[in-house]
PDB file of C-alpha atoms in Angstrom:
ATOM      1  CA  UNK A  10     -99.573  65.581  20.033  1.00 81.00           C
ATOM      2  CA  UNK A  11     -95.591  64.787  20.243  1.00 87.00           C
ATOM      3  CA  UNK A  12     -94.515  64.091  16.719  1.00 90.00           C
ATOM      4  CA  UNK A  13     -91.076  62.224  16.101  1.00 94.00           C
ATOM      5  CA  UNK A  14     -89.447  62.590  12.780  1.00 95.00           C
ATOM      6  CA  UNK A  15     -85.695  61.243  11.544  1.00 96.00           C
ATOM      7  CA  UNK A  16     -84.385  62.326   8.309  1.00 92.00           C
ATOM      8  CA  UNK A  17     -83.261  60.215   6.586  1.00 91.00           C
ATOM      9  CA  UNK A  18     -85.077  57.359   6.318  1.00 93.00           C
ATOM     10  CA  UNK A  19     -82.170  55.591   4.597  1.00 96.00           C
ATOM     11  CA  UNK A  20     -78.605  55.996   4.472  1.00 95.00           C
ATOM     12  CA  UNK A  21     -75.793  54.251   2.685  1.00 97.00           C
ATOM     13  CA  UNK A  22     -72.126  55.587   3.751  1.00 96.00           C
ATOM     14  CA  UNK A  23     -68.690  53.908   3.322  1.00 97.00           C
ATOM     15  CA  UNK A  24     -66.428  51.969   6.229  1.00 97.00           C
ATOM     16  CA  UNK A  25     -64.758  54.317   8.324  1.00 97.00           C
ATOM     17  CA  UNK A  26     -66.859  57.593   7.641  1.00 97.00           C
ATOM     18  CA  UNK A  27     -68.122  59.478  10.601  1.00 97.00           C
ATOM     19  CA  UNK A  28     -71.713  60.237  10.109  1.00 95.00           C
ATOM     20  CA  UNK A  29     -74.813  62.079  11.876  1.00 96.00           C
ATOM     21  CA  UNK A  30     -78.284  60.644  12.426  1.00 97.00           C
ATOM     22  CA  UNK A  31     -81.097  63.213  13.360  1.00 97.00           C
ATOM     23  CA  UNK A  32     -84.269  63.514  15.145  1.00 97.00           C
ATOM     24  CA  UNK A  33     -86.599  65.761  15.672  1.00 97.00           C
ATOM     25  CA  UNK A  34     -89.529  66.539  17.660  1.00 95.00           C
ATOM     26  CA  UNK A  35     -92.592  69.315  17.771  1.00 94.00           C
ATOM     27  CA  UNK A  36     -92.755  69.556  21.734  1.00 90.00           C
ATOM     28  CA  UNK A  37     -89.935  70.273  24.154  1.00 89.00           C
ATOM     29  CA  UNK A  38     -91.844  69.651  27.186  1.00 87.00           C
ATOM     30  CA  UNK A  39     -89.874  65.959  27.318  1.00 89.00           C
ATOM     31  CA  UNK A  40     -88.403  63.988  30.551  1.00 89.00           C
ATOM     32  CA  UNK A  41     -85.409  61.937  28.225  1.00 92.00           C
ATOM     33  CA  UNK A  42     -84.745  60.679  24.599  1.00 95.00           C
ATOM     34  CA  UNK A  43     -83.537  57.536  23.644  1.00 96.00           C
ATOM     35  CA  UNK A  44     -81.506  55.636  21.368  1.00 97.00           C
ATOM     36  CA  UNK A  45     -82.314  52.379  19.984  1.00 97.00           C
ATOM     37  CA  UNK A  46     -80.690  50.284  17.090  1.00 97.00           C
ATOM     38  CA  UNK A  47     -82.805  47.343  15.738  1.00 95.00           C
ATOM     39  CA  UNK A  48     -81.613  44.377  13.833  1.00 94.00           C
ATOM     40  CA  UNK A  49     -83.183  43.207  11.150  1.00 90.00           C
ATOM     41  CA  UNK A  50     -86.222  40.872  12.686  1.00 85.00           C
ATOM     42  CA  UNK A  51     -84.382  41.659  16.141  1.00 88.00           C
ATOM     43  CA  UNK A  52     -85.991  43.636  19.485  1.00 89.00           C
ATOM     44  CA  UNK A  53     -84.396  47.202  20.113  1.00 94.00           C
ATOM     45  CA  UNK A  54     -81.371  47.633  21.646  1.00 95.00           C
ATOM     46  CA  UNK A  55     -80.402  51.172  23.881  1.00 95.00           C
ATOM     47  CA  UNK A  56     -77.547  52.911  23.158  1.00 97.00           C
ATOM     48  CA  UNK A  57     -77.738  56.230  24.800  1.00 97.00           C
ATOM     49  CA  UNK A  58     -80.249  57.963  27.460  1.00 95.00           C
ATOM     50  CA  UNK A  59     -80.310  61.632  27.667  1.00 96.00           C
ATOM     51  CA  UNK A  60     -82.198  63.406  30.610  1.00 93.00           C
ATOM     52  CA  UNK A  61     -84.143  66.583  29.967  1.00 91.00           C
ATOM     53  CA  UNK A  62     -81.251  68.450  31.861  1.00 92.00           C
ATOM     54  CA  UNK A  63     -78.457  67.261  29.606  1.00 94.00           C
ATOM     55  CA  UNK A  64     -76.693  68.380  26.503  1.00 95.00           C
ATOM     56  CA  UNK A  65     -75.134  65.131  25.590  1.00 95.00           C
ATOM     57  CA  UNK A  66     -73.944  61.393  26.390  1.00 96.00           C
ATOM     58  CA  UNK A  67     -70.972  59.656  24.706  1.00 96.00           C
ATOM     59  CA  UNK A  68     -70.676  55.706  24.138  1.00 95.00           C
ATOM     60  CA  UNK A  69     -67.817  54.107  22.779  1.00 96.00           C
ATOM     61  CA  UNK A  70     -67.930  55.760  19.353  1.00 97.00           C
ATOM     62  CA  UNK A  71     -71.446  57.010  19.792  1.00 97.00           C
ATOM     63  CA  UNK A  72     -72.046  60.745  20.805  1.00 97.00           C
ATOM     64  CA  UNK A  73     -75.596  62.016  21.139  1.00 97.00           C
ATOM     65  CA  UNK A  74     -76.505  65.474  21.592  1.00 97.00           C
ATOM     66  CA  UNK A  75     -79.626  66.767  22.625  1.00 97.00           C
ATOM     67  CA  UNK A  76     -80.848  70.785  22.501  1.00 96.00           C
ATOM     68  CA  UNK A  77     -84.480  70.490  23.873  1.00 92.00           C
ATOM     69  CA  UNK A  78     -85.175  74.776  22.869  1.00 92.00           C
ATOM     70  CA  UNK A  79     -85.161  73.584  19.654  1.00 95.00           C
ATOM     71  CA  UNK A  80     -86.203  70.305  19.271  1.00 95.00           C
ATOM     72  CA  UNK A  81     -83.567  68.486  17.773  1.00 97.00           C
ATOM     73  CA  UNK A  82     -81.403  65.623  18.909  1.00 97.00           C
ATOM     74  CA  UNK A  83     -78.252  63.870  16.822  1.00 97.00           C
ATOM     75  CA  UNK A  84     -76.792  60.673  17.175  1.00 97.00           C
ATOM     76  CA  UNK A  85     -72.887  60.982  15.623  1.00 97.00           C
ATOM     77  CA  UNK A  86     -70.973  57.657  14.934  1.00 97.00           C
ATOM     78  CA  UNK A  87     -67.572  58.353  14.178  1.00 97.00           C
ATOM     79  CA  UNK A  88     -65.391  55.709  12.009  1.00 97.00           C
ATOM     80  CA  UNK A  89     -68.135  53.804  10.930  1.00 97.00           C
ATOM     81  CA  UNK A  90     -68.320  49.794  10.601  1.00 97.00           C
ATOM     82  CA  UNK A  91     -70.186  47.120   8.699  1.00 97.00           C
ATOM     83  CA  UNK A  92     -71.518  46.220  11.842  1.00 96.00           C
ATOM     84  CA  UNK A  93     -73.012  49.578  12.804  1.00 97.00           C
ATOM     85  CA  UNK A  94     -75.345  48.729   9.545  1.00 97.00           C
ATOM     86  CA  UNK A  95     -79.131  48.470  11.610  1.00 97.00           C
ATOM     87  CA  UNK A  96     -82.099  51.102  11.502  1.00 97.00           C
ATOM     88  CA  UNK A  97     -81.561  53.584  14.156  1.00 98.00           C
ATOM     89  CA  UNK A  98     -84.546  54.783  16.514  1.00 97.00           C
ATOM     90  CA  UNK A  99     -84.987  57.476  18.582  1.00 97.00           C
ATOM     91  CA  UNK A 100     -87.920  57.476  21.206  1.00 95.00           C
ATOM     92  CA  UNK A 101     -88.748  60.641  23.052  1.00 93.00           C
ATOM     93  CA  UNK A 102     -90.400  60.419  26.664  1.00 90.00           C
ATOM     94  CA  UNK A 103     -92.942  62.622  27.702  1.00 81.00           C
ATOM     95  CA  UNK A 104     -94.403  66.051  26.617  1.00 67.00           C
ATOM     96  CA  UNK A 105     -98.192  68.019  26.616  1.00 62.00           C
ATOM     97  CA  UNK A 106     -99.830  63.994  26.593  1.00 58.00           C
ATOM     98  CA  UNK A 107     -98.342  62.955  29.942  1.00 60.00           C
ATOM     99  CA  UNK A 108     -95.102  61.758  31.773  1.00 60.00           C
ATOM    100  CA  UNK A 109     -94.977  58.159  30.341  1.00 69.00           C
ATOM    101  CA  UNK A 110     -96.261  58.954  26.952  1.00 78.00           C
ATOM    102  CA  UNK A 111     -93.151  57.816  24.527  1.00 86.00           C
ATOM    103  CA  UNK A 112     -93.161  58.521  21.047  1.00 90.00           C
ATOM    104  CA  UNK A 113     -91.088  56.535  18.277  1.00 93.00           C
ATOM    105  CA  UNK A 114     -89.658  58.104  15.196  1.00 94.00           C
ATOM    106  CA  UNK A 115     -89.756  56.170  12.564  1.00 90.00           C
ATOM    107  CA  UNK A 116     -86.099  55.501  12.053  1.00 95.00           C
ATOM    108  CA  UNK A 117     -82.847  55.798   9.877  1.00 97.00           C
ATOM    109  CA  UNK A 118     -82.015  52.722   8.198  1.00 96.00           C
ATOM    110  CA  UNK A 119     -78.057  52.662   7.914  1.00 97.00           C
ATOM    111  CA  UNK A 120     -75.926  50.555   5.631  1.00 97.00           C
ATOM    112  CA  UNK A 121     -72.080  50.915   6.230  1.00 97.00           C
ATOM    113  CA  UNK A 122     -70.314  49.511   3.037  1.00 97.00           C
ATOM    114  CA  UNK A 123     -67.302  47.417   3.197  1.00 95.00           C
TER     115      UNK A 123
ATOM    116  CA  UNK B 186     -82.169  33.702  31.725  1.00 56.00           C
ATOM    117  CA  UNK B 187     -81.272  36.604  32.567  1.00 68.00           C
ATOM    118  CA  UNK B 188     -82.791  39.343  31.106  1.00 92.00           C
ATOM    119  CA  UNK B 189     -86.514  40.213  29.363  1.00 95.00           C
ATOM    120  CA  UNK B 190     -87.973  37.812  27.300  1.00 95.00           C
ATOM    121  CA  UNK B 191     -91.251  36.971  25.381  1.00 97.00           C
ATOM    122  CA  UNK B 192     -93.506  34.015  24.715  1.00 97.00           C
ATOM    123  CA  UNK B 193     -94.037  32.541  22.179  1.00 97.00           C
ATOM    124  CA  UNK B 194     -91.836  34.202  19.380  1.00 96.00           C
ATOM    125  CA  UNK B 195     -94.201  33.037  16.947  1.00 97.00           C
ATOM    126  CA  UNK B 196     -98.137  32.843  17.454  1.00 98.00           C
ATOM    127  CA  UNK B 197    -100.521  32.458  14.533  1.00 98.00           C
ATOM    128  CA  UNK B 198    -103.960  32.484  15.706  1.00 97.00           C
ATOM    129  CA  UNK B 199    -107.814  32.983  13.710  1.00 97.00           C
ATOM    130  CA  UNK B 200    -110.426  36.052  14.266  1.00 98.00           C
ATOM    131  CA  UNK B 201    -112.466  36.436  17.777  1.00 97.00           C
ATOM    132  CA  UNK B 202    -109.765  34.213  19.550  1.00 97.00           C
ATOM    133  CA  UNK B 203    -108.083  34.770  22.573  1.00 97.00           C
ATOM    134  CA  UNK B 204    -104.557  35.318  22.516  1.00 98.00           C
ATOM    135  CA  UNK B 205    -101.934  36.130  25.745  1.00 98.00           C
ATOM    136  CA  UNK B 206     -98.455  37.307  25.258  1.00 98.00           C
ATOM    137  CA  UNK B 207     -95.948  36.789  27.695  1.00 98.00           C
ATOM    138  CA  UNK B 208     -93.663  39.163  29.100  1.00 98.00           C
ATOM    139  CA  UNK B 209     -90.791  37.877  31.674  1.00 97.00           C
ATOM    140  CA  UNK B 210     -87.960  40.074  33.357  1.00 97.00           C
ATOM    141  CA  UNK B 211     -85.206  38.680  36.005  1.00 95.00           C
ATOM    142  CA  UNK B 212     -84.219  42.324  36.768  1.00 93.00           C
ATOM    143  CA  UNK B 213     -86.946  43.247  39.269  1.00 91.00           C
ATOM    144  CA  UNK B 214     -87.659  46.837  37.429  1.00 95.00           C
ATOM    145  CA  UNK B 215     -90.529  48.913  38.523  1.00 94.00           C
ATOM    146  CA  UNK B 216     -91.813  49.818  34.927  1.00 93.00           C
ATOM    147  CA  UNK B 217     -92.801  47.618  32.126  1.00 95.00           C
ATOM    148  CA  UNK B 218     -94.243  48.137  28.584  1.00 94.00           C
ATOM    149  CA  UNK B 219     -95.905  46.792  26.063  1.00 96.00           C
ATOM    150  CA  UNK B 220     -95.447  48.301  22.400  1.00 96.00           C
ATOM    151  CA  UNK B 221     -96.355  47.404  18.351  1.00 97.00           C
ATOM    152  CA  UNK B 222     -94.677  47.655  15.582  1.00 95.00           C
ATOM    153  CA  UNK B 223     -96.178  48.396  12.535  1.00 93.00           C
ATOM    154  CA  UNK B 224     -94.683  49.384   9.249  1.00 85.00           C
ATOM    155  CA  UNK B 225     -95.829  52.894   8.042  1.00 78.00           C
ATOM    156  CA  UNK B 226     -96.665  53.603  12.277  1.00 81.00           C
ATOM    157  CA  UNK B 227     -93.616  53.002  14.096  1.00 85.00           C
ATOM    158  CA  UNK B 228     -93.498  51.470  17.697  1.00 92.00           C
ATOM    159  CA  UNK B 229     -96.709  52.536  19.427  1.00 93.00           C
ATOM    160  CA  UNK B 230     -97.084  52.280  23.688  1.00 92.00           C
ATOM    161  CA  UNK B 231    -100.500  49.992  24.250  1.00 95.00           C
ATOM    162  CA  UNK B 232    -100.164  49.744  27.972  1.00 94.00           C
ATOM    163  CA  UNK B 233     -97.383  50.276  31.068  1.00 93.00           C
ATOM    164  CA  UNK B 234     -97.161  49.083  34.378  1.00 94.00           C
ATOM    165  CA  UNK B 235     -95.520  51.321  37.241  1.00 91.00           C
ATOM    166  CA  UNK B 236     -95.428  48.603  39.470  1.00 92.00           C
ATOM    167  CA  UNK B 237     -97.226  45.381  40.613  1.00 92.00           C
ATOM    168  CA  UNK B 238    -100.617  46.127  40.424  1.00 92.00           C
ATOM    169  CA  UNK B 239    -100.527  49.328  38.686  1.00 93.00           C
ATOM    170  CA  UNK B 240    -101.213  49.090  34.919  1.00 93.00           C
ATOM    171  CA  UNK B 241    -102.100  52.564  32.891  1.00 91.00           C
ATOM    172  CA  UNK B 242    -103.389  53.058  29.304  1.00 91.00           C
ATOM    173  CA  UNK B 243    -101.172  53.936  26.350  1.00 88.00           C
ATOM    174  CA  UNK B 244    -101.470  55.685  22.962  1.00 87.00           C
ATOM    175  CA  UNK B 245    -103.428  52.277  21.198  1.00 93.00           C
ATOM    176  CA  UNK B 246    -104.660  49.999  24.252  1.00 95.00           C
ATOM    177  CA  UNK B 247    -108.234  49.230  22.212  1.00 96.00           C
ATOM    178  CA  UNK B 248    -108.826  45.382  22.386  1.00 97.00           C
ATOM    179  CA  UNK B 249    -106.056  44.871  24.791  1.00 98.00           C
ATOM    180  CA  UNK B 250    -105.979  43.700  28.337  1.00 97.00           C
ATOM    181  CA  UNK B 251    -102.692  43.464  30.873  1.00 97.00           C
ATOM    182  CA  UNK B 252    -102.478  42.518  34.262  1.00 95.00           C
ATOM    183  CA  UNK B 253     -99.634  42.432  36.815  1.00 96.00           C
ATOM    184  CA  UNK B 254    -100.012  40.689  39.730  1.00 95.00           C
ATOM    185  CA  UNK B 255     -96.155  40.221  40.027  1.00 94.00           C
ATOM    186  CA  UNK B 256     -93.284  42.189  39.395  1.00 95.00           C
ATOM    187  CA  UNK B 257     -91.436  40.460  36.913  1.00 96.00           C
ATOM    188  CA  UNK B 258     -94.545  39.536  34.647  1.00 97.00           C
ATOM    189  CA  UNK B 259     -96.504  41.101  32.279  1.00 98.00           C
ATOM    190  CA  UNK B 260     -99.304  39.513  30.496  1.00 98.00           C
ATOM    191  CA  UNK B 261    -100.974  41.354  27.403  1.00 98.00           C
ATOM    192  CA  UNK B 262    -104.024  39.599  26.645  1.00 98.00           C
ATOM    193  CA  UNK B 263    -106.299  40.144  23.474  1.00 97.00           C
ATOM    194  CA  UNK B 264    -109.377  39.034  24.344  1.00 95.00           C
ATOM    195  CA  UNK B 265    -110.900  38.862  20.573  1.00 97.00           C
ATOM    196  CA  UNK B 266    -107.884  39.024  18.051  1.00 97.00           C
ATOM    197  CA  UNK B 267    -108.793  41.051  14.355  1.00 98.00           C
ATOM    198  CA  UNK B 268    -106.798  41.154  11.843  1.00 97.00           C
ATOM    199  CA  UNK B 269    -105.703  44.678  12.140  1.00 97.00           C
ATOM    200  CA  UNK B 270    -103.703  43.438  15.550  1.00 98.00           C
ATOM    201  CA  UNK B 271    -101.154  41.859  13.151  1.00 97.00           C
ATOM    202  CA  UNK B 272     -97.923  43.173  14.293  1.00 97.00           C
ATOM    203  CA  UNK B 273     -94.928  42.507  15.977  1.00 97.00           C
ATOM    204  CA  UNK B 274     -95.393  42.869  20.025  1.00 98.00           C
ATOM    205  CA  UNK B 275     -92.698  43.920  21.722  1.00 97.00           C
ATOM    206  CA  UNK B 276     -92.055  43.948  25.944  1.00 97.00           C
ATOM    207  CA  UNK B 277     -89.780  46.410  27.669  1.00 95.00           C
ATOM    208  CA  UNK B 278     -88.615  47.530  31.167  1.00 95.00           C
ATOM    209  CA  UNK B 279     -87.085  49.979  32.777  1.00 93.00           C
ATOM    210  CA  UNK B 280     -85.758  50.049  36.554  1.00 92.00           C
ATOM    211  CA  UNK B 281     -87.548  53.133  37.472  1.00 86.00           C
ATOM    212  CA  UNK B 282     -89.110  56.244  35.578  1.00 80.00           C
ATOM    213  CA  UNK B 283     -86.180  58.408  34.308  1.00 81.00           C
ATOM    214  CA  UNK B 284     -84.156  55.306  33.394  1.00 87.00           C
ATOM    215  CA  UNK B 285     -83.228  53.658  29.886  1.00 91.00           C
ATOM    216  CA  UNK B 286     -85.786  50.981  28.381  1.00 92.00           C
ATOM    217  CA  UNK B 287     -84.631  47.435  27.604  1.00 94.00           C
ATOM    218  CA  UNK B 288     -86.035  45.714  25.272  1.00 95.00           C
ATOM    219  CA  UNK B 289     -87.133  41.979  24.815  1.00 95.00           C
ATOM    220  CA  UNK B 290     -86.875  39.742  21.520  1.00 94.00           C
ATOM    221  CA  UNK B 291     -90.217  40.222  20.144  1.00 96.00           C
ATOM    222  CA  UNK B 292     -93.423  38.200  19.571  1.00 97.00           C
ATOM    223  CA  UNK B 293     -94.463  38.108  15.595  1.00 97.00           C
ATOM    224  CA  UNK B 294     -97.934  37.464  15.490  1.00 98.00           C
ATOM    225  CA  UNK B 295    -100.193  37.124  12.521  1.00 98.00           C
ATOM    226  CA  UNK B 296    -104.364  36.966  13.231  1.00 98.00           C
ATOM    227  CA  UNK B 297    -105.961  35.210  10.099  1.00 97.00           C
TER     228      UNK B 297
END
């Protein structure tokens, strides 16, 4: 069974520091991972796709990284803003349970400080 | 609209009654999804839809029903609500198979 994970489940960082959210999962047999930030009370919003057969994707001040060998992906936000404050999900499509099984992590809750 | 949305936002409804969410997207994708979210579980896949007529199983489809008989809709019906389907319900779609999910607004529902 795919298991997500994101460490931390909270962080608290100051205006204008670059930072890197993580995620993790136990089986590299995946089609894509996905990047979601959700609102408080809000639906999910994508930020970044990554295909099986790619290392990375930049957005805007977003960079995400993926290394499927060993099961790790990181989303970096460089100069970070107030506004970038919102829990950070990362959903991984596919592995041993089938093509259009996605799996959640549970998410990084980010505050940016003024 | 453009876009995905849900209907209602808000539902409140009692034990052993029917209940049907709505799901609406303008962008003609292939794939749609229906997910929970659930504190201390995450978002979990109940059902997907490849296409009109083609509706598969998720991780947690148990009490739930779906139907698409048309591309841009997709029903999720819960044919005798519990309690434990308390949760946020949340829509998606995606043009095709490899390609990003979009999200709709939610629908908070509470079974009492």
């Amino acid at each position: 069974k795919q298991e997500v994970t994101q460490i931390p489940a909270a962080l608290s960082v100051p205006e204008g520091e670059n930072l890197v959210l993580n995620c993790s999962f136990t089986d590299s047999a995946i089609y894509n991972l996905q990047w979601f930030r959700q609102d408080p009370g809000k639906g999910l919003t994508s930020l970044l796709l990554i295909q099986s057969s790619q290392r990375e994707q930049t957005s805007g001040r977003l960079n995400a990284s993926l290394d499927k060998s060993s099961g790790r992906s990181t989303l970096y936000i460089a100069a970070s803003q107030p506004g970038d404050s919102a829990t950070y999900l990362c959903a991984v499509k596919g592995g041993s349970g089938g093509y259009q099984k996605v799996t959640f992590g549970t998410g990084t809750k980010l505050q940016v400080i003024p | 609209d453009a876009g995905i949305t849900q209907s209602p936002r808000y539902k409140i409804t009692e034990t052993g009654r029917q209940v049907t969410l709505m799901c609406h997207q303008t962008w003609s994708h292939s794939y749609m999804f229906w997910y929970r979210q659930d504190l201390g579980h995450g978002l979990r896949l109940i059902y997907y839809s490849a296409a009109a007529d083609i509706t598969d199983k998720g991780e947690v489809p148990d009490g739930y029903v779906v139907s698409r008989s048309k591309t841009e809709n997709f029903p999720l019906t819960l044919e005798s609500a519990t309690r434990s389907q308390t949760s946020v319900y949340f829509c998606a779609s995606s043009l095709d198979r490899d390609y990003e999910q979009y999200f709709g607004p939610g629908t908070r529902l509470t079974v009492t």
